[in-house]
């Protein structure tokens, strides 16, 4: 679906955003019918409250207080979703940056995944607030919507070929070039680990390679595209397999970010690499104790076939690195350890570059897209060195699982400026502007930070 602002009409109503301090004083100045109506409905300015007022007074939405706002985000969306159908024009004294976040939240609240069942649309539509870059906000919202819809689609309709088609559709929209290496051609083109992980599935593995832009710094985005992960021969229990349609969340995130970059015309030479596979079980599935040789030439001992994401990413990262980009960013739903560490809401990331950290942390705050830095802790390098091969894909012991996975990936990158995101890609319960289901993480912060990261 396409998210957009509404056009102003003769029936557009004002909607006032009132915190719990401003609400009493504003209501005190209103005609008696408005005051009585608000009192009858218990409006106090709390987050999530919304009320259509009598006459031509418009509507009011609660904005809480500093303490309550610190416990969430997209507070305008919490009330907007409860307003009756109509077109609204926001009245507030929010700072421009905050206003942009809240306007984006309203758009994101209108997202619906309706491919398989009609969903009740959000009735309240927002006119783009004056002074904001409506085109940019819309581009961000639709990049996020793309990520959500890709993740929400079950593996029956989102296999490697379907993910390829999604990338082709995006490339067509923005006149990007795309090349796909499929099946046995992966061996011929020296992507052995992508082929090995995906060879047991009926749907052929592939490497998607999209390029856009011919000037500016080189940016490579690499996204994990495991369209379903059974765990392979180290089969997951059913309880752990239930959400594995989202194991391509890294690819969904980089495609959503690519949409934002291209739609806003960021002056970069963009490359998007997605190893798209299904980790299945059959007679030719790869096995524990197998030793694989990667594109980079490093050998990898397989100690758990359920640690497959880092294998396919490794070959794609090696290819990205060969292009000598100015910045490589990988995104993946890689480890449960990251969820234990920071939960579902934060996007953990790794980098050794303090300038990248500074730019991203500031952007994450201003865009309401929270991230958390994790360490490339060098003393743990020994944990991923099994002795019989260069690398171990699943170190024993269970300690520092997200860190050791990140260290594994870093072995395939010589480019000095590298960032890795170990995201969850899923909203476990409904929240303002973030319905239960697939979600983008870190992408809005990255879009905001890239101009500083790349000296644009």
PDB file of C-alpha atoms in Angstrom, residues 147-363:
ATOM      1  CA  UNK A 147       9.922  -3.378   4.773  1.00  0.00           C
ATOM      2  CA  UNK A 148       6.834  -4.238   6.803  1.00  0.00           C
ATOM      3  CA  UNK A 149       4.954  -5.839   3.931  1.00  0.00           C
ATOM      4  CA  UNK A 150       7.920  -7.953   2.839  1.00  0.00           C
ATOM      5  CA  UNK A 151       8.382  -9.295   6.374  1.00  0.00           C
ATOM      6  CA  UNK A 152       4.657  -9.845   6.921  1.00  0.00           C
ATOM      7  CA  UNK A 153       4.299 -11.955   3.780  1.00  0.00           C
ATOM      8  CA  UNK A 154       4.547 -15.687   4.611  1.00  0.00           C
ATOM      9  CA  UNK A 155       7.281 -17.793   3.071  1.00  0.00           C
ATOM     10  CA  UNK A 156       4.763 -19.490   0.767  1.00  0.00           C
ATOM     11  CA  UNK A 157       4.607 -16.182  -1.101  1.00  0.00           C
ATOM     12  CA  UNK A 158       7.996 -14.730  -0.139  1.00  0.00           C
ATOM     13  CA  UNK A 159      10.588 -17.247  -1.258  1.00  0.00           C
ATOM     14  CA  UNK A 160      13.885 -16.360  -2.918  1.00  0.00           C
ATOM     15  CA  UNK A 161      12.228 -15.726  -6.297  1.00  0.00           C
ATOM     16  CA  UNK A 162       9.562 -13.511  -4.705  1.00  0.00           C
ATOM     17  CA  UNK A 163      12.211 -11.517  -2.872  1.00  0.00           C
ATOM     18  CA  UNK A 164      14.025 -11.141  -6.181  1.00  0.00           C
ATOM     19  CA  UNK A 165      10.817  -9.838  -7.774  1.00  0.00           C
ATOM     20  CA  UNK A 166      10.387  -7.298  -4.972  1.00  0.00           C
ATOM     21  CA  UNK A 167      13.915  -6.057  -5.658  1.00  0.00           C
ATOM     22  CA  UNK A 168      13.224  -5.938  -9.398  1.00  0.00           C
ATOM     23  CA  UNK A 169      10.049  -3.928  -8.799  1.00  0.00           C
ATOM     24  CA  UNK A 170      11.991  -1.452  -6.666  1.00  0.00           C
ATOM     25  CA  UNK A 171      14.741  -1.224  -9.274  1.00  0.00           C
ATOM     26  CA  UNK A 172      12.159  -0.562 -11.987  1.00  0.00           C
ATOM     27  CA  UNK A 173      10.551   2.221  -9.956  1.00  0.00           C
ATOM     28  CA  UNK A 174      13.834   4.100  -9.613  1.00  0.00           C
ATOM     29  CA  UNK A 175      15.568   3.061 -12.852  1.00  0.00           C
ATOM     30  CA  UNK A 176      18.217   1.038 -11.023  1.00  0.00           C
ATOM     31  CA  UNK A 177      20.259  -1.783 -12.535  1.00  0.00           C
ATOM     32  CA  UNK A 178      19.809  -5.298 -11.201  1.00  0.00           C
ATOM     33  CA  UNK A 179      21.626  -8.572 -11.720  1.00  0.00           C
ATOM     34  CA  UNK A 180      20.739 -11.915 -10.130  1.00  0.00           C
ATOM     35  CA  UNK A 181      22.937 -15.017  -9.866  1.00  0.00           C
ATOM     36  CA  UNK A 182      20.849 -18.150  -9.327  1.00  0.00           C
ATOM     37  CA  UNK A 183      21.287 -21.823  -8.505  1.00  0.00           C
ATOM     38  CA  UNK A 184      24.355 -23.572  -9.888  1.00  0.00           C
ATOM     39  CA  UNK A 185      25.612 -20.282 -11.296  1.00  0.00           C
ATOM     40  CA  UNK A 186      26.426 -19.329  -7.704  1.00  0.00           C
ATOM     41  CA  UNK A 187      29.159 -21.961  -7.756  1.00  0.00           C
ATOM     42  CA  UNK A 188      30.449 -20.802 -11.117  1.00  0.00           C
ATOM     43  CA  UNK A 189      30.535 -17.185  -9.891  1.00  0.00           C
ATOM     44  CA  UNK A 190      32.229 -18.131  -6.602  1.00  0.00           C
ATOM     45  CA  UNK A 191      29.456 -17.741  -4.046  1.00  0.00           C
ATOM     46  CA  UNK A 192      29.844 -21.196  -2.503  1.00  0.00           C
ATOM     47  CA  UNK A 193      28.334 -20.576   0.925  1.00  0.00           C
ATOM     48  CA  UNK A 194      25.171 -18.971  -0.472  1.00  0.00           C
ATOM     49  CA  UNK A 195      24.723 -22.019  -2.667  1.00  0.00           C
ATOM     50  CA  UNK A 196      25.455 -24.475   0.142  1.00  0.00           C
ATOM     51  CA  UNK A 197      22.918 -22.990   2.553  1.00  0.00           C
ATOM     52  CA  UNK A 198      20.168 -22.827  -0.069  1.00  0.00           C
ATOM     53  CA  UNK A 199      20.770 -25.980  -2.072  1.00  0.00           C
ATOM     54  CA  UNK A 200      18.426 -28.224  -0.044  1.00  0.00           C
ATOM     55  CA  UNK A 201      15.349 -26.145  -0.890  1.00  0.00           C
ATOM     56  CA  UNK A 202      13.113 -26.631  -3.920  1.00  0.00           C
ATOM     57  CA  UNK A 203      13.392 -22.894  -4.554  1.00  0.00           C
ATOM     58  CA  UNK A 204      16.850 -22.069  -5.850  1.00  0.00           C
ATOM     59  CA  UNK A 205      19.174 -19.810  -3.850  1.00  0.00           C
ATOM     60  CA  UNK A 206      20.328 -16.579  -5.461  1.00  0.00           C
ATOM     61  CA  UNK A 207      22.333 -13.409  -4.974  1.00  0.00           C
ATOM     62  CA  UNK A 208      20.492 -10.184  -5.813  1.00  0.00           C
ATOM     63  CA  UNK A 209      22.744  -7.286  -6.842  1.00  0.00           C
ATOM     64  CA  UNK A 210      21.111  -3.874  -7.412  1.00  0.00           C
ATOM     65  CA  UNK A 211      22.966  -0.666  -8.310  1.00  0.00           C
ATOM     66  CA  UNK A 212      21.736   2.935  -8.478  1.00  0.00           C
ATOM     67  CA  UNK A 213      23.448   6.293  -8.908  1.00  0.00           C
ATOM     68  CA  UNK A 214      26.630   7.210 -10.763  1.00  0.00           C
ATOM     69  CA  UNK A 215      28.114   9.968  -8.629  1.00  0.00           C
ATOM     70  CA  UNK A 216      29.015  10.521  -5.025  1.00  0.00           C
ATOM     71  CA  UNK A 217      30.490   8.164  -2.427  1.00  0.00           C
ATOM     72  CA  UNK A 218      29.959   4.429  -2.716  1.00  0.00           C
ATOM     73  CA  UNK A 219      27.498   2.894  -0.251  1.00  0.00           C
ATOM     74  CA  UNK A 220      26.945  -0.876  -0.043  1.00  0.00           C
ATOM     75  CA  UNK A 221      23.921  -2.305   1.798  1.00  0.00           C
ATOM     76  CA  UNK A 222      23.952  -6.049   2.476  1.00  0.00           C
ATOM     77  CA  UNK A 223      20.791  -7.698   3.812  1.00  0.00           C
ATOM     78  CA  UNK A 224      20.201 -11.240   5.014  1.00  0.00           C
ATOM     79  CA  UNK A 225      17.496 -12.829   2.871  1.00  0.00           C
ATOM     80  CA  UNK A 226      16.788 -16.183   4.522  1.00  0.00           C
ATOM     81  CA  UNK A 227      13.173 -16.468   3.420  1.00  0.00           C
ATOM     82  CA  UNK A 228      12.476 -19.291   5.845  1.00  0.00           C
ATOM     83  CA  UNK A 229      14.779 -20.924   8.344  1.00  0.00           C
ATOM     84  CA  UNK A 230      13.966 -24.438   9.500  1.00  0.00           C
ATOM     85  CA  UNK A 231      17.372 -24.630  11.149  1.00  0.00           C
ATOM     86  CA  UNK A 232      18.464 -27.179   8.562  1.00  0.00           C
ATOM     87  CA  UNK A 233      19.593 -30.531   9.948  1.00  0.00           C
ATOM     88  CA  UNK A 234      19.895 -28.852  13.356  1.00  0.00           C
ATOM     89  CA  UNK A 235      16.122 -28.506  13.122  1.00  0.00           C
ATOM     90  CA  UNK A 236      14.459 -25.791  15.159  1.00  0.00           C
ATOM     91  CA  UNK A 237      11.661 -26.782  17.544  1.00  0.00           C
ATOM     92  CA  UNK A 238       8.218 -25.649  16.449  1.00  0.00           C
ATOM     93  CA  UNK A 239       8.137 -22.848  19.001  1.00  0.00           C
ATOM     94  CA  UNK A 240      11.281 -21.356  17.492  1.00  0.00           C
ATOM     95  CA  UNK A 241      10.135 -21.827  13.893  1.00  0.00           C
ATOM     96  CA  UNK A 242       6.886 -19.892  14.223  1.00  0.00           C
ATOM     97  CA  UNK A 243       8.300 -16.502  13.228  1.00  0.00           C
ATOM     98  CA  UNK A 244      10.894 -17.654  10.733  1.00  0.00           C
ATOM     99  CA  UNK A 245       9.122 -15.984   7.820  1.00  0.00           C
ATOM    100  CA  UNK A 246      10.786 -12.858   9.242  1.00  0.00           C
ATOM    101  CA  UNK A 247      14.316 -14.249   8.866  1.00  0.00           C
ATOM    102  CA  UNK A 248      14.602 -12.180   5.695  1.00  0.00           C
ATOM    103  CA  UNK A 249      14.068  -9.039   7.785  1.00  0.00           C
ATOM    104  CA  UNK A 250      17.575  -7.771   7.006  1.00  0.00           C
ATOM    105  CA  UNK A 251      16.837  -7.826   3.277  1.00  0.00           C
ATOM    106  CA  UNK A 252      13.495  -6.112   3.903  1.00  0.00           C
ATOM    107  CA  UNK A 253      15.284  -3.422   5.894  1.00  0.00           C
ATOM    108  CA  UNK A 254      17.904  -2.686   3.232  1.00  0.00           C
ATOM    109  CA  UNK A 255      15.262  -2.600   0.489  1.00  0.00           C
ATOM    110  CA  UNK A 256      13.222  -0.179   2.595  1.00  0.00           C
ATOM    111  CA  UNK A 257      16.311   1.955   3.188  1.00  0.00           C
ATOM    112  CA  UNK A 258      17.167   1.788  -0.516  1.00  0.00           C
ATOM    113  CA  UNK A 259      13.670   3.065  -1.310  1.00  0.00           C
ATOM    114  CA  UNK A 260      14.220   6.007   1.050  1.00  0.00           C
ATOM    115  CA  UNK A 261      17.645   6.780  -0.437  1.00  0.00           C
ATOM    116  CA  UNK A 262      16.464   6.681  -4.044  1.00  0.00           C
ATOM    117  CA  UNK A 263      13.160   8.460  -3.422  1.00  0.00           C
ATOM    118  CA  UNK A 264      14.921  11.334  -1.666  1.00  0.00           C
ATOM    119  CA  UNK A 265      17.668  11.485  -4.314  1.00  0.00           C
ATOM    120  CA  UNK A 266      20.590  11.052  -1.939  1.00  0.00           C
ATOM    121  CA  UNK A 267      23.740  11.653  -4.056  1.00  0.00           C
ATOM    122  CA  UNK A 268      25.434   8.281  -3.563  1.00  0.00           C
ATOM    123  CA  UNK A 269      26.476   5.304  -5.648  1.00  0.00           C
ATOM    124  CA  UNK A 270      24.227   2.730  -4.022  1.00  0.00           C
ATOM    125  CA  UNK A 271      24.711  -1.018  -4.172  1.00  0.00           C
ATOM    126  CA  UNK A 272      22.268  -3.442  -2.537  1.00  0.00           C
ATOM    127  CA  UNK A 273      23.313  -7.080  -2.125  1.00  0.00           C
ATOM    128  CA  UNK A 274      20.863  -9.716  -0.874  1.00  0.00           C
ATOM    129  CA  UNK A 275      21.701 -13.416  -0.575  1.00  0.00           C
ATOM    130  CA  UNK A 276      18.218 -14.940  -0.866  1.00  0.00           C
ATOM    131  CA  UNK A 277      17.899 -18.545   0.296  1.00  0.00           C
ATOM    132  CA  UNK A 278      15.687 -20.969   2.156  1.00  0.00           C
ATOM    133  CA  UNK A 279      17.385 -23.075   4.829  1.00  0.00           C
ATOM    134  CA  UNK A 280      15.627 -26.390   4.325  1.00  0.00           C
ATOM    135  CA  UNK A 281      16.082 -30.088   5.043  1.00  0.00           C
ATOM    136  CA  UNK A 282      16.684 -32.708   2.345  1.00  0.00           C
ATOM    137  CA  UNK A 283      19.226 -35.332   1.394  1.00  0.00           C
ATOM    138  CA  UNK A 284      21.675 -32.747   0.085  1.00  0.00           C
ATOM    139  CA  UNK A 285      21.431 -30.354   3.035  1.00  0.00           C
ATOM    140  CA  UNK A 286      24.749 -29.228   4.503  1.00  0.00           C
ATOM    141  CA  UNK A 287      25.748 -30.974   7.718  1.00  0.00           C
ATOM    142  CA  UNK A 288      27.311 -30.270  11.099  1.00  0.00           C
ATOM    143  CA  UNK A 289      31.099 -30.695  10.877  1.00  0.00           C
ATOM    144  CA  UNK A 290      31.168 -29.873   7.181  1.00  0.00           C
ATOM    145  CA  UNK A 291      33.898 -27.401   6.273  1.00  0.00           C
ATOM    146  CA  UNK A 292      33.015 -24.789   3.672  1.00  0.00           C
ATOM    147  CA  UNK A 293      35.325 -22.564   1.676  1.00  0.00           C
ATOM    148  CA  UNK A 294      33.988 -19.027   1.306  1.00  0.00           C
ATOM    149  CA  UNK A 295      34.296 -16.555  -1.555  1.00  0.00           C
ATOM    150  CA  UNK A 296      37.056 -14.806   0.380  1.00  0.00           C
ATOM    151  CA  UNK A 297      38.975 -18.084   0.712  1.00  0.00           C
ATOM    152  CA  UNK A 298      38.439 -18.442   4.469  1.00  0.00           C
ATOM    153  CA  UNK A 299      37.305 -21.895   5.558  1.00  0.00           C
ATOM    154  CA  UNK A 300      34.369 -22.325   7.931  1.00  0.00           C
ATOM    155  CA  UNK A 301      33.597 -25.301  10.145  1.00  0.00           C
ATOM    156  CA  UNK A 302      29.873 -25.862  10.500  1.00  0.00           C
ATOM    157  CA  UNK A 303      28.978 -26.621  14.102  1.00  0.00           C
ATOM    158  CA  UNK A 304      25.302 -25.724  13.747  1.00  0.00           C
ATOM    159  CA  UNK A 305      23.339 -25.525  10.504  1.00  0.00           C
ATOM    160  CA  UNK A 306      20.983 -23.086  12.233  1.00  0.00           C
ATOM    161  CA  UNK A 307      23.743 -20.444  12.165  1.00  0.00           C
ATOM    162  CA  UNK A 308      23.305 -20.041   8.433  1.00  0.00           C
ATOM    163  CA  UNK A 309      22.665 -16.320   8.111  1.00  0.00           C
ATOM    164  CA  UNK A 310      26.281 -15.380   8.720  1.00  0.00           C
ATOM    165  CA  UNK A 311      27.352 -17.844   6.010  1.00  0.00           C
ATOM    166  CA  UNK A 312      25.298 -16.288   3.228  1.00  0.00           C
ATOM    167  CA  UNK A 313      26.132 -12.781   4.420  1.00  0.00           C
ATOM    168  CA  UNK A 314      29.835 -13.624   4.362  1.00  0.00           C
ATOM    169  CA  UNK A 315      29.900 -14.284   0.619  1.00  0.00           C
ATOM    170  CA  UNK A 316      27.823 -11.156  -0.075  1.00  0.00           C
ATOM    171  CA  UNK A 317      30.029  -9.026   2.187  1.00  0.00           C
ATOM    172  CA  UNK A 318      33.126 -10.295   0.408  1.00  0.00           C
ATOM    173  CA  UNK A 319      31.647  -9.171  -2.907  1.00  0.00           C
ATOM    174  CA  UNK A 320      30.682  -5.783  -1.469  1.00  0.00           C
ATOM    175  CA  UNK A 321      34.199  -5.363  -0.132  1.00  0.00           C
ATOM    176  CA  UNK A 322      35.735  -6.057  -3.544  1.00  0.00           C
ATOM    177  CA  UNK A 323      33.999  -2.932  -4.856  1.00  0.00           C
ATOM    178  CA  UNK A 324      35.996  -0.774  -2.406  1.00  0.00           C
ATOM    179  CA  UNK A 325      32.992   1.189  -1.136  1.00  0.00           C
ATOM    180  CA  UNK A 326      33.251   4.127   1.240  1.00  0.00           C
ATOM    181  CA  UNK A 327      30.858   2.451   3.667  1.00  0.00           C
ATOM    182  CA  UNK A 328      29.402  -1.051   4.054  1.00  0.00           C
ATOM    183  CA  UNK A 329      26.291  -1.648   6.157  1.00  0.00           C
ATOM    184  CA  UNK A 330      24.931  -5.124   6.807  1.00  0.00           C
ATOM    185  CA  UNK A 331      21.513  -5.756   8.330  1.00  0.00           C
ATOM    186  CA  UNK A 332      20.244  -9.112   9.519  1.00  0.00           C
ATOM    187  CA  UNK A 333      17.869 -10.864  11.878  1.00  0.00           C
ATOM    188  CA  UNK A 334      20.935 -12.751  12.983  1.00  0.00           C
ATOM    189  CA  UNK A 335      20.906 -13.876  16.620  1.00  0.00           C
ATOM    190  CA  UNK A 336      18.550 -14.554  19.493  1.00  0.00           C
ATOM    191  CA  UNK A 337      21.347 -13.347  21.731  1.00  0.00           C
ATOM    192  CA  UNK A 338      20.752  -9.781  20.538  1.00  0.00           C
ATOM    193  CA  UNK A 339      17.101 -10.016  21.593  1.00  0.00           C
ATOM    194  CA  UNK A 340      18.092 -11.270  25.038  1.00  0.00           C
ATOM    195  CA  UNK A 341      20.520  -8.364  25.351  1.00  0.00           C
ATOM    196  CA  UNK A 342      18.322  -5.447  24.273  1.00  0.00           C
ATOM    197  CA  UNK A 343      14.811  -6.796  23.603  1.00  0.00           C
ATOM    198  CA  UNK A 344      12.735  -6.268  20.456  1.00  0.00           C
ATOM    199  CA  UNK A 345      12.597  -2.463  20.391  1.00  0.00           C
ATOM    200  CA  UNK A 346      16.267  -1.535  20.072  1.00  0.00           C
ATOM    201  CA  UNK A 347      18.418  -2.142  17.000  1.00  0.00           C
ATOM    202  CA  UNK A 348      21.889  -3.276  18.149  1.00  0.00           C
ATOM    203  CA  UNK A 349      24.723  -2.275  15.868  1.00  0.00           C
ATOM    204  CA  UNK A 350      28.486  -2.736  15.632  1.00  0.00           C
ATOM    205  CA  UNK A 351      31.189  -0.439  14.315  1.00  0.00           C
ATOM    206  CA  UNK A 352      34.681   0.669  15.301  1.00  0.00           C
ATOM    207  CA  UNK A 353      34.353   4.087  13.648  1.00  0.00           C
ATOM    208  CA  UNK A 354      33.604   6.855  16.196  1.00  0.00           C
ATOM    209  CA  UNK A 355      32.392   9.240  13.477  1.00  0.00           C
ATOM    210  CA  UNK A 356      29.793   6.716  12.353  1.00  0.00           C
ATOM    211  CA  UNK A 357      28.715   6.244  15.968  1.00  0.00           C
ATOM    212  CA  UNK A 358      28.333   9.972  16.546  1.00  0.00           C
ATOM    213  CA  UNK A 359      26.269  10.496  13.410  1.00  0.00           C
ATOM    214  CA  UNK A 360      24.010   7.491  14.007  1.00  0.00           C
ATOM    215  CA  UNK A 361      23.361   8.132  17.697  1.00  0.00           C
ATOM    216  CA  UNK A 362      22.286  11.724  17.023  1.00  0.00           C
ATOM    217  CA  UNK A 363      20.063  10.646  14.148  1.00  0.00           C
TER     218      UNK A 363
END
